[in-house]
Amino acid sequence: MSISVKLDRVLLDRGMSLTELSERVGVTIANLSILKTGKAKAIRFSTLEAICKELKCQPGDILFFEDDGKPIRHDD
Amino acid sequence: MIKAIGKGSLASILAVALHVVRVVVWIAFAGLSAAIVAIPFLPALARFVGAEGDIDVDAGDFVEVLKHFITFGVTLFVVERLLEILKTLRFGSPFVKENADCFRKLGWALLIGEGSKIVISILAAIFDADVDAGLDGITLISVAAVFVLSEVFREGARMKEEQDLTV
């Protein structure tokens, strides 16, 4: 069971780079990379809010719950 | 107010003191090793230099030397581990898994050191030696404190990792 992050896909859809998102939300590229690569252990509501605001998306567009690699809910 | 890290801090003063202790214990080790080799020859040496009175060497003397060997060995091990812990404090955060392991090893070393007193007491009784090797309550409590500290550091390291990976 794990939470997977699909930030790269949302960034691709919006045509935005990680550097640009970093500047807009005020989170370092290093921290966004941790989030993007799925190494993050936790995400603050304030960070999630800022990311969703800039990418004009819902938290569910970025975070997915997977049961042993099998997505429970997948919004394409 | 004394600083936590850097020049003139308690950690740096402790590190210097521990380095001194390490050198002293190594010298003591060398002395003890020399004593072990020399003990059997002491009566002959006494006769050679014409010393008055009898010098008897018995098993009790070896029990005494063994006790000091264990004490110095444990001291050296503890000093080395403490220096490792102080090094992590100097180079960043002390809340790493390695320090938790270090504290656990410290606890075991102290426990084995204290437990060895039982063996020394038995040997002293067997060889009728006058060796003071009773268990010390304060040391046993200290051992428990070190084990608790080890678990605190383990949890601290986990929390630090989580903190570092929170975006």
PDB file of N, CA and C in Angstrom, chain A residues 31 40-44 47, chain B residues 161-167:
ATOM      1  N   ASN A  31      13.119  20.143  -2.856  1.00  0.00           N
ATOM      2  CA  ASN A  31      11.935  19.595  -2.181  1.00  0.00           C
ATOM      3  C   ASN A  31      10.886  19.106  -3.182  1.00  0.00           C
ATOM      4  N   ALA A  40       9.086  11.602  -0.847  1.00  0.00           N
ATOM      5  CA  ALA A  40       8.544  12.389   0.270  1.00  0.00           C
ATOM      6  C   ALA A  40       7.784  11.503   1.263  1.00  0.00           C
ATOM      7  N   LYS A  41       7.981  11.800   2.554  1.00  0.00           N
ATOM      8  CA  LYS A  41       7.278  11.047   3.601  1.00  0.00           C
ATOM      9  C   LYS A  41       5.986  11.756   3.984  1.00  0.00           C
ATOM     10  N   ALA A  42       5.965  13.075   3.761  1.00  0.00           N
ATOM     11  CA  ALA A  42       4.765  13.850   4.113  1.00  0.00           C
ATOM     12  C   ALA A  42       4.706  15.114   3.272  1.00  0.00           C
ATOM     13  N   ILE A  43       3.497  15.636   3.125  1.00  0.00           N
ATOM     14  CA  ILE A  43       3.333  16.905   2.398  1.00  0.00           C
ATOM     15  C   ILE A  43       2.450  17.832   3.243  1.00  0.00           C
ATOM     16  N   ARG A  44       2.898  19.071   3.393  1.00  0.00           N
ATOM     17  CA  ARG A  44       2.118  20.029   4.184  1.00  0.00           C
ATOM     18  C   ARG A  44       0.898  20.465   3.374  1.00  0.00           C
ATOM     19  N   THR A  47       1.709  23.441   1.259  1.00  0.00           N
ATOM     20  CA  THR A  47       2.431  23.140   0.008  1.00  0.00           C
ATOM     21  C   THR A  47       1.462  22.605  -1.042  1.00  0.00           C
TER      22      THR A  47
ATOM     23  N   GLU B 161      14.396  12.148   9.769  1.00  0.00           N
ATOM     24  CA  GLU B 161      14.273  11.701   8.381  1.00  0.00           C
ATOM     25  C   GLU B 161      12.923  12.137   7.809  1.00  0.00           C
ATOM     26  N   GLU B 162      11.890  11.966   8.641  1.00  0.00           N
ATOM     27  CA  GLU B 162      10.544  12.359   8.209  1.00  0.00           C
ATOM     28  C   GLU B 162      10.470  13.856   7.971  1.00  0.00           C
ATOM     29  N   GLN B 163      11.104  14.602   8.864  1.00  0.00           N
ATOM     30  CA  GLN B 163      11.135  16.068   8.745  1.00  0.00           C
ATOM     31  C   GLN B 163      11.850  16.488   7.466  1.00  0.00           C
ATOM     32  N   ASP B 164      12.994  15.804   7.198  1.00  0.00           N
ATOM     33  CA  ASP B 164      13.773  16.132   6.000  1.00  0.00           C
ATOM     34  C   ASP B 164      13.002  15.804   4.727  1.00  0.00           C
ATOM     35  N   LEU B 165      12.127  14.801   4.801  1.00  0.00           N
ATOM     36  CA  LEU B 165      11.393  14.368   3.607  1.00  0.00           C
ATOM     37  C   LEU B 165       9.957  14.900   3.600  1.00  0.00           C
ATOM     38  N   THR B 166       9.720  15.957   4.368  1.00  0.00           N
ATOM     39  CA  THR B 166       8.414  16.620   4.330  1.00  0.00           C
ATOM     40  C   THR B 166       8.537  17.862   3.462  1.00  0.00           C
ATOM     41  N   VAL B 167       7.654  17.956   2.464  1.00  0.00           N
ATOM     42  CA  VAL B 167       7.754  19.121   1.568  1.00  0.00           C
ATOM     43  C   VAL B 167       6.587  20.071   1.829  1.00  0.00           C
TER      44      VAL B 167
END
